[in-house]
Coordinates of C-alpha atoms in Angstrom, one line a residue:
M1 CA -13.2 -19.8 1.3
E2 CA -14.7 -16.8 3.0
P3 CA -13.0 -13.6 1.9
F4 CA -10.9 -11.7 4.5
R5 CA -11.3 -8.0 5.2
T6 CA -8.2 -5.9 5.4
I7 CA -9.9 -3.1 7.2
E8 CA -13.6 -2.3 8.0
W9 CA -15.7 0.4 9.6
K10 CA -18.2 -1.2 11.9
N11 CA -20.3 0.2 14.7
K12 CA -18.1 3.3 15.1
R13 CA -15.0 1.1 15.3
V14 CA -12.3 0.2 12.9
L15 CA -11.5 -3.5 12.5
I16 CA -8.1 -4.3 11.1
I17 CA -6.7 -7.8 10.3
D18 CA -3.4 -8.2 12.2
Q19 CA -0.9 -8.9 9.4
R20 CA 1.8 -9.6 11.9
K21 CA 0.1 -12.8 12.8
L22 CA -0.5 -14.1 9.3
P23 CA -0.4 -16.8 8.0
V24 CA -0.6 -18.7 11.3
E25 CA -3.5 -16.8 12.8
E26 CA -6.3 -14.7 11.3
I27 CA -6.9 -12.1 14.1
Y28 CA -8.7 -8.8 13.9
I29 CA -7.9 -5.8 16.1
E30 CA -10.7 -3.4 17.1
C31 CA -9.8 0.3 17.2
A32 CA -12.0 2.7 19.1
T33 CA -9.7 5.8 18.9
F34 CA -7.5 7.4 16.3
E35 CA -4.5 6.8 18.5
Q36 CA -5.1 3.1 18.2
V37 CA -5.4 3.3 14.5
A38 CA -2.1 5.2 14.4
E39 CA -0.4 2.5 16.4
C40 CA -1.7 -0.1 14.0
I41 CA -0.1 1.8 11.1
R42 CA 3.1 2.4 12.9
N43 CA 3.5 -1.2 14.1
L44 CA 2.7 -2.8 10.8
V45 CA -0.6 -4.3 11.9
I46 CA -1.8 -2.8 8.6
R47 CA 0.7 -1.9 5.8
G48 CA 0.7 -1.2 2.1
A49 CA 0.3 2.3 0.8
P50 CA -3.5 2.2 -0.2
A51 CA -4.4 0.3 3.0
I52 CA -2.5 2.9 5.1
G53 CA -4.5 5.6 3.3
I54 CA -7.8 4.0 4.2
A55 CA -6.7 3.5 7.8
A56 CA -5.6 7.1 8.0
A57 CA -9.0 8.3 6.8
M58 CA -10.9 6.0 9.2
G59 CA -8.6 7.1 12.0
M60 CA -9.6 10.7 11.3
A61 CA -13.2 9.7 11.3
L62 CA -12.8 8.2 14.7
G63 CA -11.0 11.4 15.9
A64 CA -14.0 13.5 14.7
L65 CA -16.4 11.3 16.7
E66 CA -14.6 12.4 19.9
I67 CA -15.9 15.9 19.6
G68 CA -19.4 16.8 21.0
N69 CA -22.1 17.8 18.6
N70 CA -22.6 21.2 20.4
C71 CA -19.0 22.3 19.9
S72 CA -18.0 25.1 17.4
Y73 CA -16.7 24.5 14.0
E74 CA -13.4 26.1 15.0
K75 CA -13.0 23.8 17.9
L76 CA -13.6 20.8 15.6
K77 CA -11.1 22.1 13.1
E78 CA -8.5 22.6 15.9
H79 CA -9.1 19.1 17.2
M80 CA -8.8 17.6 13.7
K81 CA -5.5 19.4 13.1
K82 CA -4.1 17.5 16.1
V83 CA -5.5 14.2 14.9
S84 CA -4.0 14.8 11.5
Q85 CA -0.6 15.6 12.9
H86 CA -0.7 12.5 15.1
I87 CA -1.6 10.1 12.2
A88 CA 0.9 11.8 9.8
L89 CA 3.8 11.0 12.0
T90 CA 3.3 7.2 11.7
R91 CA 5.1 6.4 8.5
P92 CA 6.8 8.9 6.2
T93 CA 7.2 7.2 2.8
A94 CA 3.7 6.0 1.7
V95 CA 2.2 9.1 0.0
N96 CA -1.4 7.6 0.3
L97 CA -1.2 8.4 4.1
F98 CA -0.9 12.1 3.4
W99 CA -3.2 12.0 0.4
A100 CA -6.0 10.6 2.6
I101 CA -5.4 13.0 5.4
G102 CA -5.5 15.9 2.9
R103 CA -8.7 14.7 1.5
M104 CA -10.4 14.5 4.9
N105 CA -9.1 17.9 5.8
D106 CA -10.3 19.4 2.5
L107 CA -13.8 18.1 3.4
I108 CA -13.7 19.8 6.8
S109 CA -12.7 23.1 5.1
E110 CA -15.6 22.8 2.7
C111 CA -18.1 22.3 5.5
R112 CA -17.6 25.5 7.5
E113 CA -21.3 26.4 7.3
K114 CA -22.5 22.9 8.3
R115 CA -23.4 21.7 11.8
V116 CA -20.7 19.8 13.6
E117 CA -22.8 16.7 13.8
E118 CA -23.3 16.7 10.0
I119 CA -19.5 17.2 9.4
K120 CA -18.8 14.2 11.6
N121 CA -21.2 12.0 9.6
L122 CA -19.7 13.3 6.4
L123 CA -16.2 12.4 7.5
V124 CA -17.3 8.8 8.3
T125 CA -18.9 8.6 4.9
E126 CA -15.8 9.9 3.2
A127 CA -13.6 7.4 4.9
I128 CA -15.9 4.6 3.8
N129 CA -15.9 6.1 0.3
I130 CA -12.1 6.0 0.2
Q131 CA -12.2 2.3 1.0
E132 CA -14.8 1.5 -1.6
E133 CA -13.1 3.7 -4.3
D134 CA -9.8 1.8 -3.6
L135 CA -11.5 -1.5 -4.3
R136 CA -12.9 -0.3 -7.6
T137 CA -9.5 1.3 -8.4
C138 CA -7.6 -1.9 -7.8
M139 CA -10.0 -3.9 -9.9
Q140 CA -9.4 -1.4 -12.8
I141 CA -5.6 -1.6 -12.3
G142 CA -6.0 -5.4 -12.5
E143 CA -8.0 -5.1 -15.7
N144 CA -5.6 -2.7 -17.3
G145 CA -2.5 -4.6 -16.3
S146 CA -3.8 -8.1 -17.2
E147 CA -3.2 -7.4 -20.9
L148 CA 0.5 -7.2 -20.2
I149 CA 0.5 -10.7 -18.7
E150 CA 1.0 -13.4 -21.4
D151 CA -0.6 -16.8 -21.2
S152 CA 1.5 -19.6 -19.7
S153 CA 3.9 -17.1 -18.1
V154 CA 5.5 -16.9 -14.7
I155 CA 5.4 -13.6 -12.8
L156 CA 7.8 -12.7 -10.0
T157 CA 6.5 -10.3 -7.3
H158 CA 8.1 -8.8 -4.3
C159 CA 6.6 -7.9 -0.9
N160 CA 2.8 -7.9 -0.7
A161 CA 0.9 -5.6 -3.0
G162 CA -2.3 -7.6 -2.7
G163 CA -5.7 -7.4 -0.9
L164 CA -3.9 -7.0 2.4
A165 CA -2.2 -3.9 1.2
T166 CA -5.4 -2.4 -0.2
A167 CA -9.1 -2.5 0.3
G168 CA -9.1 -6.2 -0.7
Y169 CA -8.0 -6.8 -4.3
G170 CA -4.5 -5.5 -4.7
T171 CA -2.3 -3.6 -7.2
A172 CA 0.4 -6.0 -8.3
L173 CA -1.6 -9.0 -7.2
G174 CA -4.7 -7.3 -8.7
V175 CA -3.0 -7.6 -12.1
I176 CA -2.2 -11.2 -11.4
R177 CA -5.7 -11.9 -10.1
S178 CA -7.3 -10.4 -13.1
A179 CA -5.1 -12.3 -15.5
F180 CA -5.8 -15.6 -13.7
R181 CA -9.6 -15.0 -13.6
K182 CA -9.5 -14.4 -17.4
G183 CA -8.3 -18.0 -17.7
K184 CA -4.6 -17.3 -18.4
N185 CA -2.5 -20.2 -17.3
I186 CA -0.1 -18.3 -15.1
S187 CA 1.9 -18.9 -11.9
V188 CA 3.7 -16.7 -9.5
I189 CA 7.1 -16.6 -7.8
S190 CA 7.0 -14.7 -4.6
S191 CA 10.3 -13.5 -3.0
E192 CA 10.3 -13.8 0.8
T193 CA 11.0 -10.1 1.4
R194 CA 13.3 -9.8 4.4
P195 CA 13.2 -8.7 7.1
I196 CA 9.5 -8.8 7.8
L197 CA 8.8 -11.6 5.2
Q198 CA 5.7 -10.0 3.7
G199 CA 6.1 -12.1 0.6
A200 CA 6.5 -15.4 2.5
R201 CA 3.8 -14.7 5.0
L202 CA 1.2 -12.6 3.2
T203 CA 1.5 -12.9 -0.6
T204 CA 1.7 -16.7 -0.5
W205 CA -1.2 -16.8 1.9
E206 CA -3.4 -14.7 -0.4
L207 CA -2.5 -16.6 -3.6
E208 CA -3.0 -20.0 -2.0
R209 CA -6.5 -18.9 -0.8
E210 CA -7.4 -18.0 -4.3
G211 CA -5.9 -21.1 -5.9
I212 CA -3.3 -19.3 -7.9
P213 CA -0.1 -21.4 -8.2
V214 CA 2.7 -19.8 -6.3
R215 CA 6.3 -20.8 -5.4
L216 CA 8.4 -19.1 -2.7
I217 CA 12.0 -18.1 -3.0
T218 CA 14.5 -16.3 -0.8
D219 CA 15.4 -12.8 -1.9
S220 CA 18.9 -13.9 -3.0
M221 CA 17.5 -16.5 -5.4
A222 CA 15.9 -13.9 -7.8
G223 CA 19.0 -13.7 -10.0
Y224 CA 19.2 -17.4 -10.3
V225 CA 15.5 -17.9 -11.4
M226 CA 15.8 -15.0 -13.9
S227 CA 19.1 -16.4 -15.4
R228 CA 17.4 -19.8 -15.9
G229 CA 14.6 -18.2 -18.0
I230 CA 12.0 -19.1 -15.4
V231 CA 10.6 -15.6 -15.0
N232 CA 8.6 -13.9 -17.8
S233 CA 7.8 -10.6 -16.0
V234 CA 8.1 -8.8 -12.7
V235 CA 5.1 -7.0 -11.2
V236 CA 5.5 -5.0 -8.0
G237 CA 3.5 -2.3 -6.1
A238 CA 4.6 1.2 -5.0
D239 CA 4.5 3.4 -1.9
R240 CA 5.3 6.6 -3.8
V241 CA 5.9 7.5 -7.4
A242 CA 7.8 10.7 -8.2
S243 CA 6.7 12.9 -11.2
N244 CA 9.6 11.6 -13.2
G245 CA 8.6 7.9 -12.6
D246 CA 11.2 7.1 -9.9
T247 CA 9.4 4.7 -7.5
A248 CA 9.7 3.9 -3.8
N249 CA 8.8 0.4 -2.9
K250 CA 9.7 -2.2 -0.4
I251 CA 13.5 -2.7 0.2
G252 CA 14.8 -5.1 -2.4
T253 CA 12.8 -3.8 -5.3
Y254 CA 15.6 -1.8 -6.8
P255 CA 18.0 -4.8 -7.2
L256 CA 15.1 -6.8 -8.8
S257 CA 14.7 -4.0 -11.4
I258 CA 18.4 -4.2 -12.2
L259 CA 18.3 -8.0 -12.6
A260 CA 15.2 -7.8 -14.7
K261 CA 16.8 -5.2 -17.0
H262 CA 19.9 -7.3 -17.3
H263 CA 17.9 -10.3 -18.4
G264 CA 15.5 -8.5 -20.7
I265 CA 12.5 -9.1 -18.5
P266 CA 9.8 -6.5 -18.4
F267 CA 9.5 -4.8 -15.0
Y268 CA 6.1 -3.4 -14.2
V269 CA 4.9 -1.2 -11.3
A270 CA 1.2 -1.3 -10.4
A271 CA -0.2 1.5 -8.3
P272 CA -3.2 3.8 -8.0
T273 CA -2.8 7.4 -9.2
S274 CA -3.2 8.5 -5.6
T275 CA 0.4 7.1 -5.1
I276 CA 1.8 9.5 -7.7
D277 CA 3.3 12.5 -6.0
G278 CA 3.2 15.3 -8.5
E279 CA 5.1 17.6 -6.1
C280 CA 8.0 15.2 -5.9
L281 CA 10.4 15.7 -8.7
S282 CA 12.5 12.6 -8.3
G283 CA 13.3 9.7 -6.1
E284 CA 16.0 11.8 -4.4
E285 CA 13.2 13.8 -2.7
I286 CA 11.5 10.7 -1.2
T287 CA 12.0 10.2 2.5
I288 CA 13.1 6.6 3.3
E289 CA 11.7 5.2 6.5
Q290 CA 14.4 3.7 8.8
R291 CA 12.9 1.0 11.0
N292 CA 13.8 -0.8 14.2
P293 CA 17.1 -2.7 14.0
E294 CA 15.6 -5.7 15.8
E295 CA 13.6 -6.5 12.6
V296 CA 16.9 -7.5 11.2
T297 CA 18.7 -8.9 14.2
H298 CA 15.8 -10.9 15.7
M299 CA 13.2 -13.4 14.6
N300 CA 10.3 -14.5 16.7
G301 CA 11.9 -12.6 19.6
K302 CA 15.2 -14.4 19.4
R303 CA 18.5 -12.9 18.2
I304 CA 19.8 -14.3 15.0
S305 CA 22.9 -12.1 14.6
A306 CA 25.8 -10.8 16.6
A307 CA 25.3 -7.5 18.4
V308 CA 26.4 -5.3 15.6
E309 CA 25.2 -2.0 14.0
V310 CA 22.3 -2.4 11.7
L311 CA 21.0 -0.6 8.6
N312 CA 17.2 -1.2 8.2
P313 CA 15.7 1.1 5.4
A314 CA 12.1 0.0 4.8
F315 CA 12.2 1.1 1.1
D316 CA 14.5 1.7 -1.8
I317 CA 14.1 3.7 -5.0
T318 CA 13.8 2.1 -8.4
P319 CA 14.8 4.6 -11.1
A320 CA 12.3 5.3 -13.9
E321 CA 14.6 4.0 -16.5
N322 CA 14.3 0.4 -15.1
I323 CA 10.4 0.5 -15.2
E324 CA 8.8 -0.8 -18.4
C325 CA 5.4 0.5 -17.6
L326 CA 3.4 2.1 -14.7
I327 CA 0.0 0.4 -14.4
T328 CA -2.8 2.6 -12.9
E329 CA -6.6 2.7 -12.9
A330 CA -6.3 5.6 -15.4
G331 CA -4.3 3.5 -17.9
L332 CA -0.8 2.5 -18.7
F333 CA 1.9 5.1 -18.5
R334 CA 5.2 4.6 -20.3
K335 CA 8.6 6.3 -20.7
P336 CA 9.4 9.2 -20.6
Y337 CA 7.4 9.4 -17.4
S338 CA 8.0 13.1 -16.9
E339 CA 6.0 13.6 -20.1
S340 CA 3.3 10.9 -19.7
L341 CA 2.7 11.6 -16.0
G342 CA 2.9 15.3 -16.6
K343 CA 0.1 15.1 -19.2
F344 CA -2.0 13.2 -16.7
K345 CA -1.4 15.8 -14.0
R346 CA -2.4 18.7 -16.3
K347 CA -5.5 16.8 -17.4
D348 CA -6.4 16.1 -13.7
Q349 CA -6.1 19.8 -12.9

């Protein structure tokens, strides 16, 4: 089966697969402006922390192309500040969004002596580099994490941390893919992930395309399958990891970590090091995005509940103590995370 592309730079346009339409339709949206990319991020056409970062970088590259080659460096920088601010307002929780924006702005600052035309070309190249780096990063995450997956085991995953959430390979699903490609006889249980159903719509679609055995459960069935000894490990992704190891991920992740801990099942988080926020001391400091109530009260445009008040946080915080291991491209980090992640940060500096 021909591989899909989550996001692609092509002919000065950004092509994004519309994840809202999957698994029924495989449709790509073409973005010609940074505003269109921002709308795609905001409206969940593209989602998943690494993929959001790639989209942000490509959106900034599109924004740079709007400036004429004869303008001054200061005018370019002023324009790109507005572009950055517009894209930064799309989604508050995924740290990769801000990481990518910061990386693009750092490049602009380093190019003060260059011609504007050259800076624009460098920004396009940098955005593409971010995408290519993410693919290599996720493959290394998969390689590092696959050693934790035992042969003949069943892995439970939540939401979608696969190719659709990254440049094409995945973090949590990258671990599963790598283990499967090594010949391990594994299967997956995917939780549906209400209210947007990323697990039901996206994760099952990806795994089925690759021939990896997968079964779908409702979110409320997780305790049952764990209590029956059906699940051997849990692997999820992350949208932000605090320096103490507390992790923000799709709503419903936290209770899964409690269930896994109660049943003695290892709970793993797979994420690139770009998702680690060294400035964030704990999960208490992570902003939790609140989304449209209609995601809960409606389905396919039809109301499924009474007209009542709704709580719709997009993410929750899993405390570090519930996480057995953090799987990254730089290796496996273990408790105490304030120490292991702190060492990584100092080394990185």
